[in-house]
């Protein structure tokens, strides 16, 4: 259970990190908190030539709060979010999600960017940030590009990160005060990867109706206009008219053939909708 | 080797470490502080939990080099710590340990709760302590000890500390030290067990144990727009079939038997399974069976698989291929313990295979380059797909 040998670099500048990642004759892996990469290295499932530690790059813990969004550097940890060391624009939604990730000892090192980039379908940020409508900003040698979180994750453990690209920041939209949100995950053991995730965000002031079914073994299923799940209703009472059959059909169309699997995922979403209906955010 | 300096239990220490040395091994082997225990070594069991910059973290998945300049406190450094002293007394009172292996990690995690939790809520404590596994006690005594310590301290008017007092951003332990550039003479030196064993070596003489049972199986099907006879004939040519499987290559093949390799990639995980396959075909029912076994030296993983296919004529110009795959996966890949990931891979591979098959039968060049993604083809590694279910059934770790 020891990693195969690798070389280690810890650049202080973003440009130096990008240069390392652009090298095409060696395999590189980016290390942030290492809470996903560490197990893969220890199990020797991943055997890079060079590990590039990006935690010494000041931009990586950047925090910028704007009128309509929050920008978090990739190396902001789950505990930073849980404890409120960074501002919150989601009426506490992100704090709650962060507090439910793995265990405290993991949250103290695990990062938001690392979690997204590991792209485990069952990871909390993959589904939660997709439901919140967040975007990632990727930096490469020639500049940056911005992608919605649901397009960043393209499959199990696969992202759309190109060679020589790095996830630099995550951009989270500010929710209205009246926004309704809930995030439900099904785990058999506390802190393990979820077997099913349901998340819903209803923010009529911003005309946002999003729902996510996650932990599907692939990219999360995102309903960017979730009103179809509520019989087409777009008013405050919509959350009370959730139609499980439509959620089930969405899963069938997404290729989830196992009825039990679908049931677990539909129930996760149904519970999320019920919670969102009951609980106005603080 | 690189030089590293950090502060352990209040004392400045330094030493030479390999980049791959985790903090726990540095603490134990170099500093001889063996109170920090290693259990699972992938972040699940909590035995290795230490304080880094004052808050708990896993020392088995934190590399020593990435913690340069950090302040580390191990169980030995908590001898005189007031909270830990109270916890030790409570652990003793409540019989909160038996063999003691998990106890250093338990105390470090419990101390963090005593600092942070506003009150001694049992549910909250149970959830928060769930990242530390104990195989002896059943947890009742441990939870009581933590509850009692929190309750006593709050009763004495000691308030909780938000975030354990941490103010800095980013991963704990990181961000203290200078930049590190690797030595210019980089030279890949694979460990001998990775480099020396040729792919397929571990299975030795091709032995397909007839009593073997798959750990999981799944079914898939796809349609090719060619008549059954043509598809059937094509399926009889194992080398041709292999060219449709991204990542697969055949070394030797006869109608009954083939050896070869397949390269499979799942995100950052790459494995190359080498192995053998035995092939059966039944002309009468247009069905076939391929049994395979293979191994990947790099990840020390082995697979065993059983693929059955049946061709069904839909009309004069199209054929449905029904495939049932059973597999078993052992070794590191299996330990990875994540369920279901392989299904996504399988779906992508099957679709690439179907596309390539269609193209080949139409005499076109392949629409998908045979790269690494792979459907464990008609060779043992079919099994890969199966892996996903397997992974799921074992330990699950968390990012």
XYZ file of C-alpha atoms in Angstrom:
681
model
C 0.000 0.000 0.000
C 2.769 2.432 -0.803
C 2.668 4.487 -3.977
C 4.971 3.722 -6.871
C 7.786 6.262 -7.084
C 6.943 9.667 -8.412
C 8.645 13.000 -8.655
C 7.193 15.997 -6.895
C 7.101 19.640 -7.813
C 5.528 22.500 -5.969
C 5.563 25.613 -8.120
C 4.643 28.989 -6.638
C 3.368 30.384 -9.893
C 0.449 29.364 -11.989
C 2.462 29.643 -15.185
C 5.047 27.197 -13.871
C 2.341 24.696 -12.990
C 0.796 24.989 -16.442
C 4.184 24.469 -18.066
C 4.653 21.268 -16.071
C 1.238 19.992 -17.073
C 1.852 20.746 -20.737
C 4.831 18.399 -20.958
C 3.767 15.510 -23.139
C 6.550 13.012 -22.480
C 5.642 12.359 -18.862
C 2.405 11.702 -17.053
C 1.495 14.300 -14.478
C -1.138 14.456 -11.786
C -2.188 17.579 -9.992
C -2.219 17.366 -6.196
C -4.372 19.715 -4.148
C -5.467 18.196 -0.819
C -4.851 14.672 -2.057
C -7.883 13.132 -0.394
C -8.987 11.453 -3.635
C -5.605 11.180 -5.303
C -3.869 9.834 -2.181
C -5.875 6.599 -2.063
C -5.419 6.094 -5.806
C -1.671 6.601 -5.477
C -1.424 4.329 -2.431
C -3.353 1.596 -4.216
C -1.085 2.121 -7.239
C -4.088 2.524 -9.445
C -2.550 5.792 -10.550
C 1.192 5.916 -11.208
C 2.198 9.347 -12.478
C 5.765 10.368 -13.264
C 5.311 13.740 -11.602
C 2.905 15.000 -8.975
C 2.397 18.747 -9.244
C 1.358 20.195 -5.884
C -0.599 23.390 -6.602
C -1.165 24.460 -3.002
C 1.688 26.968 -2.962
C 0.096 29.013 -5.754
C -1.640 32.003 -4.140
C -4.427 32.154 -6.774
C -5.557 28.705 -5.740
C -7.009 29.933 -2.458
C -8.434 33.090 -3.976
C -11.859 34.206 -2.745
C -13.848 36.966 -4.468
C -17.371 37.904 -3.578
C -19.272 39.833 -6.232
C -22.841 41.120 -6.355
C -24.208 38.073 -8.117
C -21.637 35.373 -7.518
C -18.778 34.026 -5.443
C -15.477 32.877 -6.874
C -13.536 30.237 -4.945
C -10.038 29.073 -5.790
C -9.678 25.372 -6.503
C -7.791 24.708 -3.251
C -10.464 26.029 -0.902
C -11.236 23.096 1.382
C -14.537 21.582 2.398
C -13.790 22.653 5.984
C -13.133 26.252 4.823
C -16.681 26.246 3.460
C -18.200 24.307 6.370
C -16.707 26.664 8.961
C -17.605 29.846 7.104
C -13.992 30.937 6.532
C -15.138 31.890 3.038
C -18.273 33.951 2.328
C -21.466 32.144 1.460
C -23.824 33.216 -1.328
C -26.069 30.157 -1.163
C -28.017 30.876 2.050
C -26.034 28.166 3.808
C -26.576 25.476 1.188
C -22.879 24.997 0.511
C -22.020 24.932 4.210
C -24.431 22.072 4.744
C -23.126 20.118 1.757
C -19.515 20.646 2.866
C -20.288 19.483 6.415
C -21.590 16.196 5.027
C -18.533 15.297 2.970
C -16.576 12.299 4.229
C -15.064 12.996 7.664
C -13.660 16.055 9.325
C -10.068 14.842 8.975
C -10.670 14.522 5.230
C -12.498 17.848 4.941
C -9.512 19.652 6.468
C -7.419 18.780 3.410
C -9.900 17.874 0.663
C -10.608 20.693 -1.787
C -13.526 21.807 -3.899
C -11.467 21.809 -7.099
C -9.900 18.454 -6.379
C -13.253 16.890 -5.711
C -14.697 18.170 -8.984
C -11.637 17.124 -10.942
C -11.598 13.630 -9.486
C -15.092 13.501 -10.980
C -16.384 10.657 -8.927
C -20.059 10.443 -9.874
C -20.954 9.998 -6.198
C -18.962 13.002 -4.995
C -21.015 15.681 -3.281
C -19.710 18.748 -5.115
C -20.257 17.194 -8.526
C -24.009 17.034 -7.934
C -24.450 19.939 -5.517
C -22.583 22.495 -7.619
C -24.364 21.308 -10.766
C -27.663 21.868 -8.956
C -26.567 25.323 -7.797
C -25.723 26.230 -11.390
C -22.026 26.767 -10.672
C -19.322 27.042 -13.294
C -15.653 26.140 -13.389
C -12.949 28.312 -14.889
C -10.174 26.313 -16.502
C -6.821 27.864 -17.281
C -4.484 26.696 -19.993
C -1.426 28.180 -21.660
C -3.581 30.232 -24.030
C -6.118 31.586 -21.574
C -9.232 30.540 -19.731
C -12.514 28.919 -20.568
C -15.657 28.629 -18.508
C -17.870 25.564 -18.317
C -20.964 24.675 -16.322
C -20.073 22.050 -13.711
C -22.315 19.476 -15.408
C -20.298 19.846 -18.616
C -16.975 19.679 -16.801
C -17.725 16.164 -15.587
C -18.102 14.006 -18.671
C -18.269 10.563 -17.113
C -17.089 8.476 -14.215
C -13.682 9.926 -13.201
C -13.497 11.821 -16.480
C -13.495 15.586 -16.933
C -13.236 17.764 -19.994
C -9.901 19.105 -18.770
C -7.495 19.195 -21.696
C -3.770 18.470 -21.600
C -2.008 21.348 -19.903
C -5.196 22.706 -18.360
C -5.904 23.306 -14.699
C -9.120 24.015 -12.834
C -8.428 27.451 -11.398
C -11.656 28.635 -9.788
C -15.281 27.739 -9.194
C -17.916 30.397 -9.707
C -21.099 30.053 -7.669
C -24.201 32.169 -8.383
C -25.785 34.069 -5.504
C -29.200 32.703 -4.592
C -32.155 34.958 -3.843
C -33.224 35.168 -0.239
C -36.422 33.289 -1.080
C -34.666 30.447 -2.909
C -35.620 26.938 -1.869
C -32.899 24.309 -1.793
C -32.403 20.778 -0.612
C -29.710 18.172 -1.055
C -30.301 14.549 -0.095
C -27.865 11.691 -0.361
C -28.248 8.034 0.416
C -25.276 6.351 2.085
C -25.262 3.093 3.969
C -22.327 4.229 6.064
C -21.866 7.839 7.135
C -19.242 9.560 5.078
C -18.982 7.022 2.314
C -19.620 7.799 -1.312
C -23.337 8.161 -1.930
C -25.416 5.520 -3.650
C -27.968 8.082 -4.754
C -28.186 11.868 -4.661
C -31.133 14.185 -5.228
C -30.787 17.968 -5.266
C -33.237 20.697 -6.086
C -32.961 24.476 -6.365
C -36.052 26.581 -6.911
C -35.334 30.277 -7.128
C -38.258 31.909 -8.947
C -36.833 35.417 -8.477
C -33.968 34.452 -10.762
C -36.196 32.177 -12.828
C -34.147 29.157 -11.791
C -35.698 25.686 -11.517
C -32.978 23.113 -11.318
C -32.944 19.498 -10.229
C -30.108 16.993 -10.211
C -30.056 13.245 -9.875
C -26.560 12.224 -8.936
C -24.450 9.226 -7.959
C -25.535 7.576 -11.184
C -22.154 6.006 -12.026
C -21.759 8.620 -14.712
C -22.162 12.395 -14.978
C -25.059 13.758 -12.948
C -28.409 14.075 -14.649
C -29.333 17.746 -14.629
C -32.801 19.119 -15.304
C -31.939 22.728 -16.115
C -35.656 23.522 -16.217
C -37.096 21.232 -13.578
C -40.654 22.500 -13.945
C -41.523 19.407 -15.936
C -41.002 17.485 -12.698
C -43.709 19.596 -11.070
C -46.367 19.132 -13.730
C -45.195 22.238 -15.509
C -46.013 24.503 -12.584
C -43.846 27.526 -12.065
C -45.351 28.996 -8.908
C -44.524 28.710 -5.235
C -46.614 25.582 -4.783
C -44.803 23.717 -7.562
C -42.649 21.795 -5.097
C -45.795 20.141 -3.761
C -46.662 18.630 -7.119
C -43.551 16.523 -7.739
C -44.244 13.775 -10.258
C -42.060 10.736 -9.552
C -43.067 9.122 -12.858
C -41.362 11.877 -14.802
C -38.197 11.491 -12.744
C -38.330 7.768 -13.442
C -38.716 8.408 -17.157
C -35.728 10.751 -17.122
C -33.680 7.948 -15.573
C -34.889 5.417 -18.129
C -33.945 7.804 -20.915
C -30.540 8.228 -19.312
C -30.027 4.483 -19.581
C -30.557 3.434 -15.971
C -32.100 0.058 -16.647
C -32.208 -1.391 -13.141
C -35.591 -0.684 -11.523
C -34.214 -0.758 -7.976
C -31.459 1.658 -8.906
C -34.037 3.992 -10.401
C -36.214 3.729 -7.329
C -33.376 4.732 -4.992
C -32.555 7.734 -7.149
C -36.179 8.817 -7.563
C -36.699 8.608 -3.806
C -33.568 10.695 -3.162
C -34.929 13.390 -5.464
C -38.446 13.137 -4.029
C -37.084 13.621 -0.516
C -35.027 16.568 -1.672
C -38.110 18.167 -3.205
C -40.127 17.534 -0.042
C -37.372 19.077 2.101
C -37.104 22.087 -0.172
C -40.862 22.584 0.063
C -40.826 22.477 3.858
C -37.676 24.324 4.683
C -37.214 27.901 3.760
C -33.536 28.679 3.929
C -32.121 30.810 6.701
C 15.160 12.259 -1.866
C 14.209 15.727 -0.706
C 14.872 17.507 2.552
C 11.881 18.324 4.623
C 11.538 20.424 7.754
C 8.532 20.574 9.987
C 7.554 20.918 13.598
C 6.464 17.728 15.287
C 5.144 17.853 18.838
C 6.689 21.264 19.283
C 10.155 20.319 18.099
C 11.701 21.311 14.792
C 12.647 18.199 12.874
C 14.050 17.560 9.447
C 14.933 14.603 7.347
C 15.227 13.226 3.859
C 12.103 11.779 2.310
C 11.039 10.372 -0.986
C 8.135 12.237 -2.559
C 5.989 9.152 -2.114
C 6.596 8.930 1.642
C 3.399 9.643 3.469
C 3.426 11.679 6.639
C 2.600 8.642 8.778
C 5.649 6.720 7.555
C 7.863 9.740 8.112
C 6.540 10.088 11.662
C 6.915 6.390 12.410
C 10.033 5.359 10.534
C 12.159 8.497 10.624
C 11.039 10.045 13.910
C 10.303 6.743 15.637
C 6.964 8.035 16.907
C 5.067 4.804 16.549
C 1.932 5.899 18.363
C 0.487 6.893 15.004
C -1.001 3.742 13.539
C -1.607 2.766 9.950
C -4.682 0.717 9.138
C -6.277 0.924 5.728
C -3.790 3.371 4.180
C -6.433 4.938 2.018
C -8.174 7.337 4.329
C -11.072 5.207 5.505
C -10.201 3.769 8.924
C -8.910 6.847 10.741
C -6.172 5.070 12.726
C -3.502 7.413 11.327
C -5.331 10.640 12.217
C -2.971 13.288 13.601
C -3.267 17.021 14.158
C -1.818 19.071 11.323
C -1.746 22.804 12.008
C -3.914 22.067 15.020
C -6.746 20.193 13.315
C -7.181 16.518 12.443
C -6.044 15.085 9.110
C -5.168 11.680 7.695
C -1.431 11.114 7.754
C -1.685 8.107 5.400
C -2.963 10.170 2.469
C -0.970 13.302 3.242
C 2.529 13.163 1.810
C 5.293 14.351 4.099
C 6.705 16.611 1.415
C 3.419 18.414 0.946
C 3.358 19.195 4.687
C 6.729 20.972 4.731
C 6.790 23.671 7.414
C 3.590 22.441 9.038
C 2.993 21.840 12.726
C 2.172 18.220 13.387
C 0.961 16.826 16.689
C 0.870 13.077 17.194
C -0.568 11.139 20.100
C 2.818 11.385 21.820
C 2.529 15.158 21.729
C -0.787 15.074 23.552
C 0.527 13.573 26.786
C 0.230 16.865 28.647
C -2.686 18.237 26.671
C -5.553 19.102 29.001
C -8.373 17.939 26.733
C -6.644 14.694 25.874
C -5.954 14.034 29.534
C -9.657 14.343 30.254
C -10.470 12.130 27.281
C -8.017 9.481 28.435
C -9.668 9.394 31.839
C -13.093 9.123 30.228
C -11.893 6.359 27.855
C -10.618 4.447 30.862
C -13.850 4.915 32.815
C -16.023 3.865 29.882
C -13.856 0.972 28.677
C -13.576 2.781 25.369
C -10.776 0.617 24.069
C -9.753 -2.981 23.980
C -6.824 -3.751 21.686
C -5.962 -0.073 21.400
C -5.039 -0.026 17.745
C -7.608 2.609 16.806
C -7.191 4.586 20.020
C -4.562 7.175 18.946
C -6.735 8.133 15.972
C -9.859 8.014 18.119
C -8.349 10.392 20.670
C -7.205 12.847 18.007
C -10.648 12.896 16.356
C -12.409 13.007 19.725
C -10.263 15.923 20.843
C -11.362 17.857 17.779
C -15.009 17.258 18.699
C -14.424 18.343 22.274
C -12.998 21.573 20.918
C -15.665 22.234 18.286
C -19.025 20.741 19.221
C -21.359 23.079 21.110
C -22.882 20.266 23.156
C -22.678 16.544 23.790
C -25.273 15.464 21.240
C -24.976 11.705 20.798
C -26.123 11.650 17.175
C -23.691 14.397 16.194
C -20.848 12.628 17.959
C -21.669 9.310 16.302
C -21.718 10.900 12.864
C -18.522 12.841 13.529
C -16.679 9.783 14.886
C -17.781 7.584 11.971
C -14.473 8.239 10.236
C -12.648 6.233 12.901
C -13.206 2.514 12.869
C -12.931 0.317 15.960
C -13.235 -3.443 15.616
C -13.366 -4.233 19.342
C -15.693 -2.042 21.301
C -18.883 -1.532 19.364
C -18.354 2.209 19.906
C -20.729 2.560 22.870
C -17.978 3.301 25.356
C -16.148 5.583 22.954
C -19.219 7.683 22.262
C -20.021 7.912 25.984
C -16.472 8.974 26.786
C -16.618 11.759 24.192
C -20.086 12.832 25.340
C -19.001 12.965 28.933
C -15.885 14.980 28.231
C -17.796 17.526 26.167
C -20.576 17.792 28.754
C -18.143 18.286 31.625
C -16.180 20.981 29.843
C -19.255 22.892 28.727
C -20.580 22.646 32.292
C -17.324 24.257 33.429
C -18.073 27.129 31.067
C -15.518 26.290 28.383
C -17.071 27.365 25.067
C -16.733 25.545 21.743
C -14.259 26.951 19.217
C -15.585 27.398 15.687
C -13.467 25.562 13.125
C -11.080 24.396 15.838
C -9.501 27.859 15.725
C -8.221 27.586 12.179
C -8.106 30.829 10.223
C -5.988 30.014 7.160
C -7.506 28.812 3.889
C -6.545 25.768 1.863
C -5.497 22.238 2.826
C -4.072 22.011 6.343
C -0.343 21.399 6.307
C 0.046 23.001 2.888
C 1.110 26.504 2.114
C 3.993 26.880 4.578
C 6.977 25.889 2.559
C 8.916 27.131 -0.412
C 8.646 25.953 -3.964
C 10.167 22.598 -4.829
C 11.635 21.787 -8.164
C 12.515 18.275 -8.966
C 16.031 17.228 -9.683
C 16.920 17.802 -13.292
C 18.008 14.236 -13.803
C 14.550 12.845 -13.673
C 14.543 9.244 -14.466
C 11.647 6.924 -14.081
C 12.517 4.061 -11.862
C 9.586 1.742 -11.620
C 9.381 -0.572 -8.733
C 10.567 -3.973 -9.607
C 7.278 -5.653 -9.102
C 5.726 -3.294 -11.610
C 8.456 -3.460 -14.178
C 9.693 -6.980 -13.988
C 6.507 -8.923 -14.275
C 5.415 -9.124 -17.872
C 1.730 -8.678 -18.408
C -0.048 -11.917 -17.929
C 2.744 -13.475 -15.961
C 0.753 -13.888 -12.803
C -1.774 -16.253 -14.210
C 0.946 -18.705 -15.064
C -0.164 -21.596 -17.168
C -3.516 -20.807 -18.681
C -5.859 -22.240 -16.150
C -9.505 -21.581 -16.467
C -10.902 -23.156 -13.379
C -14.195 -24.772 -14.373
C -15.641 -24.253 -10.891
C -15.208 -20.550 -11.077
C -18.232 -18.383 -10.269
C -18.588 -14.785 -11.393
C -18.924 -12.169 -8.704
C -21.239 -10.141 -10.859
C -22.760 -10.201 -14.274
C -24.581 -7.874 -16.564
C -26.203 -7.887 -19.970
C -25.912 -5.568 -22.887
C -27.084 -5.566 -26.457
C -26.680 -3.588 -29.627
C -27.803 -3.780 -33.245
C -25.587 -3.918 -36.310
C -27.029 -3.224 -39.716
C -25.782 -6.332 -41.448
C -27.286 -9.780 -42.018
C -26.785 -12.404 -39.363
C -24.618 -14.674 -41.520
C -22.116 -11.896 -42.116
C -21.940 -10.925 -38.437
C -21.626 -14.589 -37.439
C -18.730 -15.086 -39.787
C -17.007 -11.980 -38.524
C -17.378 -13.084 -34.914
C -15.538 -16.248 -35.843
C -12.384 -14.269 -36.524
C -11.090 -13.338 -33.127
C -8.345 -11.106 -34.487
C -10.852 -9.097 -36.465
C -13.141 -8.794 -33.488
C -10.280 -7.560 -31.356
C -9.637 -4.668 -33.713
C -13.093 -3.376 -32.820
C -12.233 -3.274 -29.145
C -10.428 -0.094 -28.245
C -7.167 -1.014 -26.540
C -7.196 -4.706 -27.413
C -4.464 -6.595 -29.192
C -4.128 -10.283 -29.984
C -0.795 -12.030 -29.683
C -1.703 -15.491 -30.877
C -5.022 -16.872 -31.938
C -6.562 -20.117 -33.058
C -10.280 -20.810 -33.441
C -10.405 -22.211 -29.912
C -7.913 -20.113 -28.089
C -6.289 -16.711 -28.025
C -3.773 -14.795 -26.005
C -3.444 -11.076 -25.944
C -3.782 -7.868 -24.047
C -6.216 -5.125 -23.444
C -5.593 -1.677 -22.106
C -8.326 -0.162 -20.008
C -8.553 3.380 -18.796
C -10.921 4.817 -16.253
C -10.095 8.443 -15.657
C -6.571 8.477 -14.257
C -6.561 4.725 -13.718
C -4.891 2.731 -16.446
C -4.497 -1.017 -16.455
C -3.195 -3.412 -19.063
C -4.511 -6.893 -18.707
C -2.716 -9.720 -20.418
C -4.229 -13.139 -20.577
C -5.815 -15.986 -22.384
C -9.204 -16.796 -23.739
C -10.943 -19.995 -24.711
C -13.479 -19.726 -27.447
C -16.545 -21.832 -28.158
C -19.054 -21.335 -30.953
C -22.344 -23.006 -31.698
C -23.285 -22.704 -35.351
C -26.798 -24.028 -34.694
C -27.856 -21.326 -32.224
C -25.520 -18.604 -33.484
C -24.164 -18.209 -30.030
C -20.722 -18.290 -28.584
C -18.839 -18.212 -25.365
C -15.499 -16.751 -24.523
C -13.897 -17.473 -21.194
C -10.877 -15.541 -20.223
C -8.429 -14.812 -17.468
C -5.935 -12.024 -17.273
C -3.846 -9.941 -14.973
C -2.326 -6.512 -14.770
C 1.077 -6.345 -13.137
C 0.969 -2.606 -12.658
C -2.067 -2.606 -10.410
C -1.515 -6.176 -9.187
C -5.023 -7.062 -10.241
C -6.447 -10.171 -11.814
C -9.645 -10.783 -13.633
C -11.615 -13.749 -14.736
C -14.485 -13.385 -17.140
C -17.130 -15.256 -19.019
C -18.755 -13.708 -22.055
C -21.688 -15.298 -23.850
C -23.210 -13.845 -26.953
C -26.150 -14.692 -29.141
C -26.922 -13.234 -32.532
C -30.568 -12.606 -33.281
C -31.676 -11.810 -36.810
C -34.018 -8.820 -36.751
C -34.559 -8.736 -40.490
C -32.596 -9.509 -43.642
C -30.296 -6.588 -43.056
C -29.860 -6.268 -39.312
C -28.760 -8.350 -36.390
C -29.033 -7.836 -32.676
C -26.094 -8.925 -30.556
C -27.052 -9.963 -27.020
C -24.128 -10.168 -24.652
C -23.972 -11.488 -21.096
C -20.814 -10.937 -19.169
C -19.870 -12.388 -15.815
C -16.663 -11.399 -14.119
C -14.568 -11.440 -11.014
C -11.860 -8.971 -10.167
C -9.244 -9.316 -7.465
C -6.305 -7.209 -6.350
C -5.885 -3.468 -6.031
C -8.535 -2.581 -8.555
C -11.012 -4.521 -6.489
C -9.861 -2.815 -3.295
C -10.583 0.516 -4.828
C -14.048 -0.322 -3.707
C -16.152 2.010 -5.733
C -19.325 0.606 -7.092
C -20.748 1.187 -10.391
C -17.996 3.146 -12.040
C -17.276 0.366 -14.463
C -20.786 0.430 -15.813
C -20.254 3.836 -17.264
C -17.011 2.588 -18.786
C -18.769 -0.485 -20.139
C -21.478 1.555 -21.751
C -18.899 3.701 -23.501
C -16.873 0.682 -24.579
C -19.841 -1.202 -25.888
C -20.899 1.765 -27.894
C -17.380 2.131 -29.332
C -17.285 -1.590 -30.097
C -20.672 -1.506 -31.831
C -19.624 1.501 -33.907
C -16.353 -0.107 -34.891
C -18.061 -3.362 -35.727
C -20.552 -1.591 -37.927
C -17.735 0.225 -39.692
C -15.686 -2.912 -40.193
C -18.601 -4.854 -41.600
C -19.300 -2.005 -43.991
C -15.688 -2.039 -45.130
C -15.022 1.434 -43.767
C -12.175 2.449 -41.591
C -13.076 2.497 -37.977
C -14.989 5.385 -36.649
C -13.245 5.135 -33.326
C -9.551 4.732 -33.043
C -8.673 1.704 -31.010
C -7.154 3.420 -28.035
C -7.201 2.442 -24.503
C -10.787 2.620 -23.347
C -11.782 -0.819 -23.500
C -14.394 -3.281 -23.296
C -12.568 -6.163 -21.910
C -12.962 -7.690 -25.163
C -13.064 -11.213 -26.026
C -10.171 -11.720 -23.790
C -10.171 -12.107 -20.057
C -10.415 -8.462 -19.364
C -13.984 -8.321 -20.343
C -14.064 -8.515 -16.817
C -13.206 -5.003 -16.358
C -16.690 -4.005 -16.792
C -17.642 -6.264 -14.141
C -15.173 -4.655 -12.021
C -17.414 -1.838 -11.335
C -19.884 -3.890 -9.445
C -17.093 -5.510 -7.638
C -15.510 -2.311 -6.676
C -18.761 -1.314 -5.260
C -19.045 -4.243 -3.037
C -15.788 -3.707 -1.256
C -14.578 -0.914 0.877
C -15.773 2.442 -0.111
C -13.684 5.443 0.481
C -14.540 8.981 0.165
C -12.895 11.712 -1.622
